[in-house]
XYZ file of C-alpha atoms in Angstrom:
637
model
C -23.903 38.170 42.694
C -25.561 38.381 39.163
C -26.926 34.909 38.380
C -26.569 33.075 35.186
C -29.199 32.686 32.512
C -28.149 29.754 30.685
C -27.783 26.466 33.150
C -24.054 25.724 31.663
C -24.332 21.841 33.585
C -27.307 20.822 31.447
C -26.479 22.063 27.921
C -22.867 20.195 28.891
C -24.785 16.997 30.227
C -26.951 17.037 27.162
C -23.914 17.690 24.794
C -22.079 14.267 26.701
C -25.803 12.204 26.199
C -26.174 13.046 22.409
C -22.399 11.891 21.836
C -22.527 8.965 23.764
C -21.548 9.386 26.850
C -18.273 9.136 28.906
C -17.084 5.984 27.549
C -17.375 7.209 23.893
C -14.757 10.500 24.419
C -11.514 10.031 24.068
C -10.459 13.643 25.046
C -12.103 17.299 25.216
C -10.408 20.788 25.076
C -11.451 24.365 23.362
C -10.760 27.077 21.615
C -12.370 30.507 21.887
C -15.474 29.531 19.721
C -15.306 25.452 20.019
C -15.520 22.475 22.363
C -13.318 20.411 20.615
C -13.752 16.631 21.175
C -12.264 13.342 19.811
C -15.040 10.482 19.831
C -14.388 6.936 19.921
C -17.614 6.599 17.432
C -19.367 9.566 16.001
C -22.634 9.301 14.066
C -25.209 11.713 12.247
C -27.726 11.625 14.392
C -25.221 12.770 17.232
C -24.128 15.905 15.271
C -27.931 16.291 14.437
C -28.462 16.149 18.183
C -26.176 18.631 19.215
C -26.397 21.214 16.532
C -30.361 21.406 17.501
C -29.418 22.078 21.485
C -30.366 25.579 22.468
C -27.229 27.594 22.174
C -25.050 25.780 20.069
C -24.559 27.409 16.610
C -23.165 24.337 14.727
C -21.436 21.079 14.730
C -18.347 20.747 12.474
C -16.704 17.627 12.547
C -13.298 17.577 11.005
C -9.786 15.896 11.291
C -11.205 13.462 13.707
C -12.660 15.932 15.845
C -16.388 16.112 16.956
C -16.545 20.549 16.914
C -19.272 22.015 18.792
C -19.376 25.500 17.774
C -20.633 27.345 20.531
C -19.509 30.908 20.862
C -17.783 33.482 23.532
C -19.102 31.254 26.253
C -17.578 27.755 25.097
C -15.408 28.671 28.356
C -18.195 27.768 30.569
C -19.326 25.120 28.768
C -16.241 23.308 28.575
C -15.984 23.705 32.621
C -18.543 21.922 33.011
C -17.909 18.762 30.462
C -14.525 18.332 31.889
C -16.198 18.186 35.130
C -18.396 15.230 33.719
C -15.958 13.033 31.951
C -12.667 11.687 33.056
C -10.375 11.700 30.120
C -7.355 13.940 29.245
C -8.510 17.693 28.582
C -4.846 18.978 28.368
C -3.249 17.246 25.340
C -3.361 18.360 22.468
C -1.985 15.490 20.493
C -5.452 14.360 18.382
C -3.234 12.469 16.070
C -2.294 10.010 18.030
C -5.551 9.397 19.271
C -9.007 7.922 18.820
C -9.935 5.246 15.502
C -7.753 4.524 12.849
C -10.266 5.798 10.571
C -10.193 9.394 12.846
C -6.302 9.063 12.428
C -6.225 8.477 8.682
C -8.572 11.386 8.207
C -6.905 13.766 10.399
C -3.519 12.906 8.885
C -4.769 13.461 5.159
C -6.106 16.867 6.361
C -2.846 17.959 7.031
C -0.330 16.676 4.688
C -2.685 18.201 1.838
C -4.605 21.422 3.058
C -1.805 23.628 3.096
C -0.458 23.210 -0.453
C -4.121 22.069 -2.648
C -4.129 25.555 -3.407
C -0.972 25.088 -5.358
C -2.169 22.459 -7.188
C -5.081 23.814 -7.657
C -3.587 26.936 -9.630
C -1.682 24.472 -11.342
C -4.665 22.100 -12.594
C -6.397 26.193 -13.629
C -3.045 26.532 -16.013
C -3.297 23.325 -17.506
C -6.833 23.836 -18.378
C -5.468 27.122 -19.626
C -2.977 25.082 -22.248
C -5.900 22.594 -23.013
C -8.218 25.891 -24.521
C -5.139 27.912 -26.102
C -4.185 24.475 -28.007
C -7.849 24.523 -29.112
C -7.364 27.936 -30.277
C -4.285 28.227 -31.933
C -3.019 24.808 -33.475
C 0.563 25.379 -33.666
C 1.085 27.185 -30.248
C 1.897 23.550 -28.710
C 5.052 23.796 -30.741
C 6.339 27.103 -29.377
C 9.205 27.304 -26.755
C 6.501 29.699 -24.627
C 3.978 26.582 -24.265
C 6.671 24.792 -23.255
C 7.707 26.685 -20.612
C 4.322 27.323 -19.375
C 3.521 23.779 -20.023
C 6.597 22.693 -17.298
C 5.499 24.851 -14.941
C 1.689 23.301 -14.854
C 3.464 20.153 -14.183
C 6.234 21.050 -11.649
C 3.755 20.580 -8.429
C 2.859 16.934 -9.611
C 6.187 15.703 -10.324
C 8.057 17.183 -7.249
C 4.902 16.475 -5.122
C 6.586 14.049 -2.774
C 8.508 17.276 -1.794
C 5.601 19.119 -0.681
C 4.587 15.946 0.868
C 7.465 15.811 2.691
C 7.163 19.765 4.203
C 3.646 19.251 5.794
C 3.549 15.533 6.565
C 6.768 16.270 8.960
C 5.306 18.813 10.475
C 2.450 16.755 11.316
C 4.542 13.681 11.889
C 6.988 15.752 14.473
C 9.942 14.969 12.352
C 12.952 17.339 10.773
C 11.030 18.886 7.738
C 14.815 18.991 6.117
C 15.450 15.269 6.272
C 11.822 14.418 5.231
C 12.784 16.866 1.914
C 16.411 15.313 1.663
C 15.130 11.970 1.238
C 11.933 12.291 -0.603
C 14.203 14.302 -2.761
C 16.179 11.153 -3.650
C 13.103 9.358 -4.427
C 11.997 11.651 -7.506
C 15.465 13.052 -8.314
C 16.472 12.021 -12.375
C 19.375 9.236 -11.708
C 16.789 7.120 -9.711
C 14.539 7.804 -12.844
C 16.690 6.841 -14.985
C 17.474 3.785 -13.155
C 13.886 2.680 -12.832
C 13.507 2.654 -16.055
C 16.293 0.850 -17.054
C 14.910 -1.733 -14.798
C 11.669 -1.564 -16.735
C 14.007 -2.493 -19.637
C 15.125 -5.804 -18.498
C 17.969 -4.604 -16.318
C 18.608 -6.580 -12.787
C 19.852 -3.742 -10.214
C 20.203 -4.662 -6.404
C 20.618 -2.631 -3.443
C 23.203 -4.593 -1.239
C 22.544 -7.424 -2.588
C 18.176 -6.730 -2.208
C 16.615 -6.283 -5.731
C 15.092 -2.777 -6.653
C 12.094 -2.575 -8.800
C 11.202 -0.061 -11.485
C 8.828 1.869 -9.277
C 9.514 5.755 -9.916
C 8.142 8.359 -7.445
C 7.466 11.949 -9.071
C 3.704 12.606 -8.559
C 3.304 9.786 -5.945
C 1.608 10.543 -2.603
C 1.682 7.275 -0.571
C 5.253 6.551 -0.575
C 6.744 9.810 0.572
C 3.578 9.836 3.483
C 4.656 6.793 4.901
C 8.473 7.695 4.168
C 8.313 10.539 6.278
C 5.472 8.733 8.810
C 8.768 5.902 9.622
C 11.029 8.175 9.793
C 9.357 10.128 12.404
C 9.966 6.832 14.477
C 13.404 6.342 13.157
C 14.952 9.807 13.993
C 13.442 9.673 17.421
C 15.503 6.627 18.129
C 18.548 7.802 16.945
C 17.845 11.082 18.700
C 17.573 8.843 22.347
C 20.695 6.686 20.630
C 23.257 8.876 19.278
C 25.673 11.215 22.235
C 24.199 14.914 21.876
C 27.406 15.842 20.529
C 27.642 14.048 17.873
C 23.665 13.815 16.987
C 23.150 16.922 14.892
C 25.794 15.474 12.174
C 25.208 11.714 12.535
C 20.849 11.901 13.078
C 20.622 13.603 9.670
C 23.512 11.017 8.252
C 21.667 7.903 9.623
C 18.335 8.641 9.117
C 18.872 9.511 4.737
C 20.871 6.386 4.926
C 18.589 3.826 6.227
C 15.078 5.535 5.155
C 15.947 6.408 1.487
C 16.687 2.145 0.291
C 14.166 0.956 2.857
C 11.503 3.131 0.850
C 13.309 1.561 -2.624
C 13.498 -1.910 -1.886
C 10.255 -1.793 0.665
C 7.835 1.003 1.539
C 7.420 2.388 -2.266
C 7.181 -0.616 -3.927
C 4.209 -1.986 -1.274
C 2.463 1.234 -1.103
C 2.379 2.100 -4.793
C 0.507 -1.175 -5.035
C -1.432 -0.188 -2.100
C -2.660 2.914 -3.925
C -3.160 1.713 -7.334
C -4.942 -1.217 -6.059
C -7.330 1.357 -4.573
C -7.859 3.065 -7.866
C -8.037 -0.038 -9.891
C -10.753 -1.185 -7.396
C -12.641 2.126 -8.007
C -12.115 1.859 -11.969
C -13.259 -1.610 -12.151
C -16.747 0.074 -11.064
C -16.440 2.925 -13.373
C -15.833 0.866 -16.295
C -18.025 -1.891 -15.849
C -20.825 0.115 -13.959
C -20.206 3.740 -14.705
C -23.821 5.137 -13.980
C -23.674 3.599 -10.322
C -20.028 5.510 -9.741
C -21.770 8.472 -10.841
C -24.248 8.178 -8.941
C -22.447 7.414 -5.695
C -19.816 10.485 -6.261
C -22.356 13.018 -7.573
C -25.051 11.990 -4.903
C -22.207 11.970 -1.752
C -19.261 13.857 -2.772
C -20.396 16.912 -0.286
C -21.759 14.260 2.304
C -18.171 13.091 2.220
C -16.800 16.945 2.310
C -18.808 17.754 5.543
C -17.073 14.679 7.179
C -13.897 15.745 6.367
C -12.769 12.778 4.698
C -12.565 13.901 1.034
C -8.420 14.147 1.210
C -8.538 10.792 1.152
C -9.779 10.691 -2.184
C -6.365 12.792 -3.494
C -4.479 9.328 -3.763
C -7.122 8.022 -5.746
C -7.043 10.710 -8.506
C -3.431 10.899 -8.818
C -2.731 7.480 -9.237
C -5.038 7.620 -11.728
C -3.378 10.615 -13.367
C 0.142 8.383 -12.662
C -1.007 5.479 -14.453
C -3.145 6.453 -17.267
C -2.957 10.229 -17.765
C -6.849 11.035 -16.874
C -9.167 10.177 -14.436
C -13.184 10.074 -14.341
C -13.621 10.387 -10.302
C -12.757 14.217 -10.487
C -15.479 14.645 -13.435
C -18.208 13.482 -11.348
C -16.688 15.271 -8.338
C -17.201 18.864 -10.424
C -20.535 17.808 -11.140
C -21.598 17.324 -7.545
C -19.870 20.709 -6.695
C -21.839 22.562 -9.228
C -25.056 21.284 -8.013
C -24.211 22.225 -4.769
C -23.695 25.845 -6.415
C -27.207 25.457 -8.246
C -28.735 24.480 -4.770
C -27.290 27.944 -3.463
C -28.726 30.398 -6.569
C -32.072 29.034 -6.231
C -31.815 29.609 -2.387
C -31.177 33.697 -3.607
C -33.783 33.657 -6.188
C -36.386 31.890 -3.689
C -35.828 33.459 -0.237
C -36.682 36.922 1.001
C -34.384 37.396 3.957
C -31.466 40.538 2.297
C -29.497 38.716 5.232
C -29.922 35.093 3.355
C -29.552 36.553 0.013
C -26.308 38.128 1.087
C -24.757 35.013 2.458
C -26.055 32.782 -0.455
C -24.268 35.206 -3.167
C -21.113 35.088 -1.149
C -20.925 31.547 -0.456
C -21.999 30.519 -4.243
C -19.210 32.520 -5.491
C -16.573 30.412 -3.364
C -18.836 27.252 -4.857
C -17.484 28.970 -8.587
C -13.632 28.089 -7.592
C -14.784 24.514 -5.955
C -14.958 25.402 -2.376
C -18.131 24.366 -1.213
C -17.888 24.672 2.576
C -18.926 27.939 2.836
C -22.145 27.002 0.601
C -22.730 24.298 2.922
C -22.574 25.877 6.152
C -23.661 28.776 5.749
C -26.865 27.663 3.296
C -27.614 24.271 2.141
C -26.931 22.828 5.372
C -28.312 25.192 7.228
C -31.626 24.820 5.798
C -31.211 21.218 4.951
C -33.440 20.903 2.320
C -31.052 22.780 -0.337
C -28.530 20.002 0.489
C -30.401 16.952 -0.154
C -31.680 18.945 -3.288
C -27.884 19.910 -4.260
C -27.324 16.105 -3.373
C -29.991 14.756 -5.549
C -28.885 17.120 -8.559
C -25.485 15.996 -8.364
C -26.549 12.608 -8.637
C -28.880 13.093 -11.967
C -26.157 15.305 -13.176
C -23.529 12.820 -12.883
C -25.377 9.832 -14.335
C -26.269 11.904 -17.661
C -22.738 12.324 -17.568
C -21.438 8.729 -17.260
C -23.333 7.991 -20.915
C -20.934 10.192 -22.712
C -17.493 8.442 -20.835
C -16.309 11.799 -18.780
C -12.629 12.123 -18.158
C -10.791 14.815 -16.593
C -7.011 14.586 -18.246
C -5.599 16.990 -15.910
C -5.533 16.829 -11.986
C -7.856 19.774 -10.858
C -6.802 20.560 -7.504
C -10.155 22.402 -6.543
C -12.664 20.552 -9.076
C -15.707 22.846 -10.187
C -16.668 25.166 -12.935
C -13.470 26.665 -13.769
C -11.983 23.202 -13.997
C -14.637 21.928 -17.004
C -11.877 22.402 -19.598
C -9.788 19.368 -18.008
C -12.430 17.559 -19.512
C -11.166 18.218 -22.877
C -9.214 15.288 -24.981
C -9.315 14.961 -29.277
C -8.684 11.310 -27.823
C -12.442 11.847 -26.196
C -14.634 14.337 -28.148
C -17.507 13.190 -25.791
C -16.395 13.569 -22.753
C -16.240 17.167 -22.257
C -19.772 17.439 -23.665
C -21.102 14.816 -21.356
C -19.044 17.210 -18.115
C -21.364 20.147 -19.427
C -24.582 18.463 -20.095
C -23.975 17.017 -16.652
C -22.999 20.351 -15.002
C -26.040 22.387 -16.512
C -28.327 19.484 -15.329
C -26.495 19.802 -11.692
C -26.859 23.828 -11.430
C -30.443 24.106 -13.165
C -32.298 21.161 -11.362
C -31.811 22.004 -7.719
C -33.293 25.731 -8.785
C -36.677 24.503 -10.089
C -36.887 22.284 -7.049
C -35.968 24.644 -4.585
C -38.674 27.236 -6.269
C -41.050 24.457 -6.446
C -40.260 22.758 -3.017
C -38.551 25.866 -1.034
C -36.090 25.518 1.024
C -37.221 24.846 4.657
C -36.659 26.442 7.633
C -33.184 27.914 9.123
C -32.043 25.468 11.941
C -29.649 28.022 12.975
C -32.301 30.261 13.884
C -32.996 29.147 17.552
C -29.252 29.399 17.931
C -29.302 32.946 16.863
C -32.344 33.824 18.769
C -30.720 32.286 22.501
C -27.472 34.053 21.215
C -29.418 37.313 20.913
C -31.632 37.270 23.979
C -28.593 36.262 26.150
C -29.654 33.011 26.921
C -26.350 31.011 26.650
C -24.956 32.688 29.202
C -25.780 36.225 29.734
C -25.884 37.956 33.317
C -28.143 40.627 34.667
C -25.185 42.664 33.890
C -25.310 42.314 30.248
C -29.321 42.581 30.017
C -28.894 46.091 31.445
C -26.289 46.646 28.994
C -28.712 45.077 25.984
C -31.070 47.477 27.890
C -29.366 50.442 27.400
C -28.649 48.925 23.516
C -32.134 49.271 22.688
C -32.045 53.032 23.117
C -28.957 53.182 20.929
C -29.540 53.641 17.230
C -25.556 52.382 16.237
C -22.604 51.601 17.607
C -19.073 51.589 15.462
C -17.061 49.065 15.624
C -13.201 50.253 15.151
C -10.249 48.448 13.592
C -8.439 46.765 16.447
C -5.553 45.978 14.261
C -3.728 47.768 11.069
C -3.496 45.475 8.298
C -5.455 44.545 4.950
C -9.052 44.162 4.866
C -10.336 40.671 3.491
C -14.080 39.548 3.737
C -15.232 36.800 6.293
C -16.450 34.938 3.384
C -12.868 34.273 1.688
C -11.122 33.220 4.989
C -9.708 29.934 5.017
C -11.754 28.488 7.951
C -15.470 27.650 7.856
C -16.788 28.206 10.758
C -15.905 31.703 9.934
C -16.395 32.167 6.210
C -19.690 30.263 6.240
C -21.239 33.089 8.985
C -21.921 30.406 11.340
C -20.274 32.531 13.831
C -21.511 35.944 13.264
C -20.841 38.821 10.464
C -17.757 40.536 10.599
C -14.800 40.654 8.353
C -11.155 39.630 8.833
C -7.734 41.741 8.929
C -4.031 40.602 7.778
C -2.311 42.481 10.568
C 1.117 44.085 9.711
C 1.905 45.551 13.041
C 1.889 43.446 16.663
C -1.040 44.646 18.905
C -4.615 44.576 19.244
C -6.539 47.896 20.064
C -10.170 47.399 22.048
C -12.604 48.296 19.605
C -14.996 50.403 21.834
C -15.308 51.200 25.193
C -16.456 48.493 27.203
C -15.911 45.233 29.212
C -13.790 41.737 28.865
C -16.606 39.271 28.639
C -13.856 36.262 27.094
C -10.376 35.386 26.738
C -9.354 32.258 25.565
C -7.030 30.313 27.784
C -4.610 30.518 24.814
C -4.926 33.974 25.136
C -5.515 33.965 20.866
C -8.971 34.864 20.995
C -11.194 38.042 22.891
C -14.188 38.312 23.824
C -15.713 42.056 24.345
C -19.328 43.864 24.859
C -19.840 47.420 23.962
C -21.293 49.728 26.626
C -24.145 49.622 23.971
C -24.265 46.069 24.076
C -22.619 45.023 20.729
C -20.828 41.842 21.016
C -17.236 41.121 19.216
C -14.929 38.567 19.288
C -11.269 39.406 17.998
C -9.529 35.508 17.029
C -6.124 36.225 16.467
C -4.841 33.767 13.926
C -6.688 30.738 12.014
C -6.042 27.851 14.668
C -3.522 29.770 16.981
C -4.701 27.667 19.975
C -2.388 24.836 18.979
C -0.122 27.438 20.208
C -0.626 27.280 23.627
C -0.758 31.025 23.612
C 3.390 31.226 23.595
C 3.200 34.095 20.726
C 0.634 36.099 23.122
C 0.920 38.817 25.788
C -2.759 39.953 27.313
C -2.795 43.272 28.735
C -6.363 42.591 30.096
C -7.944 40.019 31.952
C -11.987 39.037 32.149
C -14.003 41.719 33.875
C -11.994 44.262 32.980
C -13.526 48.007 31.205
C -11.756 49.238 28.726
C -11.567 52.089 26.509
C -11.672 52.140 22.647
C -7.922 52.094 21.512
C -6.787 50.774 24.652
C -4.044 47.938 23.935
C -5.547 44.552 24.934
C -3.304 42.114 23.830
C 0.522 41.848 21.553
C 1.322 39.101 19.806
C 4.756 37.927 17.853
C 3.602 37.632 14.442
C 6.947 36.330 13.066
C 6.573 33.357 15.705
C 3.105 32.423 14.370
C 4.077 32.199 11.056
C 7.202 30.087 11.832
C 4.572 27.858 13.392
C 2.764 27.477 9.849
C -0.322 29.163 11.442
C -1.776 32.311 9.746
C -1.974 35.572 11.341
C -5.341 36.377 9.343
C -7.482 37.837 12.290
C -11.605 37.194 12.258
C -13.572 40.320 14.061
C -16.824 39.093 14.577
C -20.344 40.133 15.456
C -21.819 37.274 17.637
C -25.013 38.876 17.979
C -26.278 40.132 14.932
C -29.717 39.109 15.352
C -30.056 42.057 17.441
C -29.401 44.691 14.649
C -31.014 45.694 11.424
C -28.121 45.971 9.753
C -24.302 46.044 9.649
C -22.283 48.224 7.594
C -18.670 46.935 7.402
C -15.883 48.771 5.420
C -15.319 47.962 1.784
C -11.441 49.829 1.696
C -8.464 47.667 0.900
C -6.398 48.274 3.954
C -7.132 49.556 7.497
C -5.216 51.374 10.463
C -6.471 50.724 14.346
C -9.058 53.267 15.566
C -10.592 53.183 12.363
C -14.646 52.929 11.549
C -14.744 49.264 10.829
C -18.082 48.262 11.271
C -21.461 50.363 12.357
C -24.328 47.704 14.143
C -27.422 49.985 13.451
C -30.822 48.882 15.640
């Protein structure tokens, strides 16, 4: 029997040590690429630890969850955790478990990921309005700004809608009574009653008095709406005769939930949440340089934790209450310099490799996504974040002397979104955004040339990955053997689809590199093609994700879907088990893409190499769409 490389046991036992041990996990399971666990208490220096163990890649932690990013062979890794810790490594269910904090987070992360895009694109067309009133002074009176100008707004005032979709999804709860009744909450007769209220009026639910608390734009009281009536409908579910429930679960449940949340929930959580932003403004208007600094100095510390959502309800009660909002001005600011930190990383380093990740990642950083930046280069060589860090923070005081507002929400805050800074009402404060921003983005690139930018800490990761030591056999040296005599080996499309570059997929572990290079495809047809002839070396045990060596020894992993294993590999049929040869355009796995989607997962499908650092260079395809069996990717020694 070939004998293993890599002692799995000990880079487990030393993963379990650096988090804390046995008592500090509350439960461990994996994907194809990650050993997913939830920690009772997580610190830096823990993720520091880990990332910085031979053969891990990186640590992500996000939505509660302490991710070890480890690669094709997180299967034998997480064999040998579960055989050191005795806590649940079936379920699942993070949300229910570990701190309240971890809950919060991970609940945040859900209910707003899947539509900030939306309001995002909204915030860019208001910004749009802002420059073509500038422009031309009468187009504000035209029917055409009005429309436009209704459609900007549409996504903030039915927002407890969208709410509503993802937070019942997360909650477990029927997404079409969470919408009924959040409905209620921002449709116009309640409006109109609220304000009448507001007016002097005394108006009583059943004898319990409403107040003039109106809910378009609001975020906490449709999240805790929905969050009650998870419990609710599961009670009448176990309550209410199966053949009556479907008619009376949906009656109930809109009948008690939708004047509890009038008389009750909204009322105590609107005060909740613009006691939170009060608290924030008090500091911003009393001592505005020391916001700034905090924001522009930890914004991206707060980003790699995964707890900025729970900023959103901050900013738009903000935007509720008095139209504009000076947390998201600093916020750009901080993004920028993160941006700045990544250009002078081009300009300075020499590594084509470093360049080409640093120009892809700093033009995600231009639309105000910054994980890709940070994972895949100011983190990664540390220095460029504390630089980016530093920037932000000098950026962002400048800023606070000229009273910066943003007077739009700006879903995705960053350069684009400047222009929300714009207000006749405050000439200075879009001046003070840009004096700000050019100190953020110019700063960190005379330090970095000045300073450089340290060394890569993913580097020992890549070299273990590359000489097999995280779990190679004898097997695959002879195969890395008979690579070395190879000049290139093409990678073909194992799926039909459209062609999208790793950099712009939605996940960023993969976008930021960490895993490998490789591209993604949006599949329009139902099976998976091997890409080359060669061997099984993975499959995920939610059959989503493949693991395969080339004869040549080029290493790819095919993840089908971004975070299919919540699916418990239902929408999957494997045609191949671990072990087995194939041959290129042999049909290794189907999946029901309709089913996916249904699930609110995406069917967008990473094809990585995990072993670049044993190649020159790798050519990938440039075309707009793909068919399997087609040259995808060439890894050239």
């Amino acid at each position: 029997m070939a004998e293993k490389v890599r002692d799995y046991s000990k880079l487990a036992r030393d993963i379990l040590d650096a988090v804390g041990g046995e008592e500090n996990v509350v439960s461990a399971t994996r994907c194809a690429t990650r050993l997913r666990l939830v920690l009772k208490n997580s610190n830096s220096a823990a993720k520091q630890e880990v990332n910085n163990l031979p053969g891990v890649i990186t640590v992500v932690e996000n939505g509660g969850q302490f991710q070890v990013v480890i690669g094709q062979h997180v299967g034998e890794v997480y064999e040998e955790f579960a055989k050191l810790v005795n806590v649940d490594t079936e379920n699942e269910d993070y949300e229910n478990k570990g701190s309240i904090l971890n809950r919060v987070i991970a609940t945040m992360s859900a209910v707003f990921a899947p539509f900030i895009y939306i309001l995002a694109a909204a915030g860019i067309l208001q910004g749009v309005l802002i420059l073509l009133k500038m422009l031309f002074s009468n187009f504000e009176n035209t029917s055409t700004f009005a429309v436009l100008d209704f459609m900007s707004w549409a996504p903030f005032t039915f927002l407890p809608i969208f709410i509503a979709i993802t937070a019942s999804k997360h909650f477990k709860t029927n997404t079409y009574i969470a919408v009924a009744a959040t409905a209620a909450l921002v449709s116009p007769e309640w409006t109109a009653m609220a304000e009448s209220i507001g007016n002097g009026s005394s108006l009583n639910f059943l004898g319990l008095p409403l107040t003039e608390t109106t809910y378009t734009s609001s975020v906490l009281p449709p999240l805790f709406l929905v969050w009650i009536l998870s419990y609710l409908e599961r009670f009448l579910n176990k309550s209410i005769h199966e053949v009556v429930r479907p008619i009376f679960v949906p009656f109930l449940s809109i009948l008690i939930i939708v004047p509890l949340t009038l008389v009750i929930i909204g009322p105590i959580t609107t005060l909740g949440a613009n006691g939170i932003a009060n608290g924030y403004n008090i500091l911003a208007d009393n001592v505005p340089w020391l916001a700034a600094a905090i924001i522009g100095a930890f914004w991206q510390v707060i980003v790699i934790f995964g707890v900025h959502w729970g900023i959103t309800p901050l900013s738009l009660a903000n935007y509720e209450q008095y139209g504009m909002d000076s947390f998201q001005a600093y916020q750009t600011i901080a993004v920028i310099a993160q941006v700045g930190a990544v250009v002078g990383v081009i300009i300075k380093a020499k590594s084509k490799e470093t360049k080409r990740i640093g120009i892809s990642a700093g033009t995600t950083g231009i639309f105000g996504i910054t994980e890709p930046a940070i994972y895949g280069v100011t983190l990664r060589f540390k220095k460029p974040f504390i630089i980016g860090c530093i920037s932000g923070a000098i950026g962002a005081i400048t800023a606070s002397f000229f009273n910066p507002y943003y007077f739009a929400y700006a879903g995705l805050p960053g350069p684009l979104t400047i222009v929300n800074g714009i207000n006749a009402d405050y000439p200075t404060s879009v001046w003070g955004i840009l004096i700000g921003s050019v100190i953020a983005i110019v700063l960190p690139i005379i330090l970095i040339q000045i300073f450089g930018f340290g060394e890569d800490t993913a580097k020992q990761a890549d070299e273990d990955l590359a000489k097999g030591k995280d779990a190679v056999t004898t097997e695959d040296s002879k195969a890395e053997a008979s690579a070395a005599q190879t000049s290139e080996d093409t990678i073909h499309a194992p799926l039909s689809g459209k062609l999208m570059s790793l950099e712009t997929v939605p996940d960023e572990v993969f976008s930021s590199g960490a895993m490998g290079m490789g591209l993604a495809i949006e599949p329009n047809e139902n099976k998976v093609y091997a890409p080359f002839d060669g061997k099984v070396v993975m499959i995920a045990p939610t059959k989503h994700a493949i693991g395969l060596q080339s004869d040549n020894g080029v290493e790819v992993l095919i993840h089908v879907g971004l975070d299919t294993v919540k699916l418990d590999g239902e929408p999957f049929t494997l045609r191949v088990k671990e072990g087995d040869s194939v041959k290129q355009g042999d049909v290794i796995n189907e999946f029901d893409a309709e089913a996916i989607k249904s699930a609110g997962v995406q069917t967008i499908t990473p094809i990585i190499v995990t072993n670049p650092a044993n190649y020159t260079e790798i050519t990938i395809d440039e075309t707009e769409m793909t068919a399997h069996g087609n040259n995808l990717m060439t890894a050239i020694k």
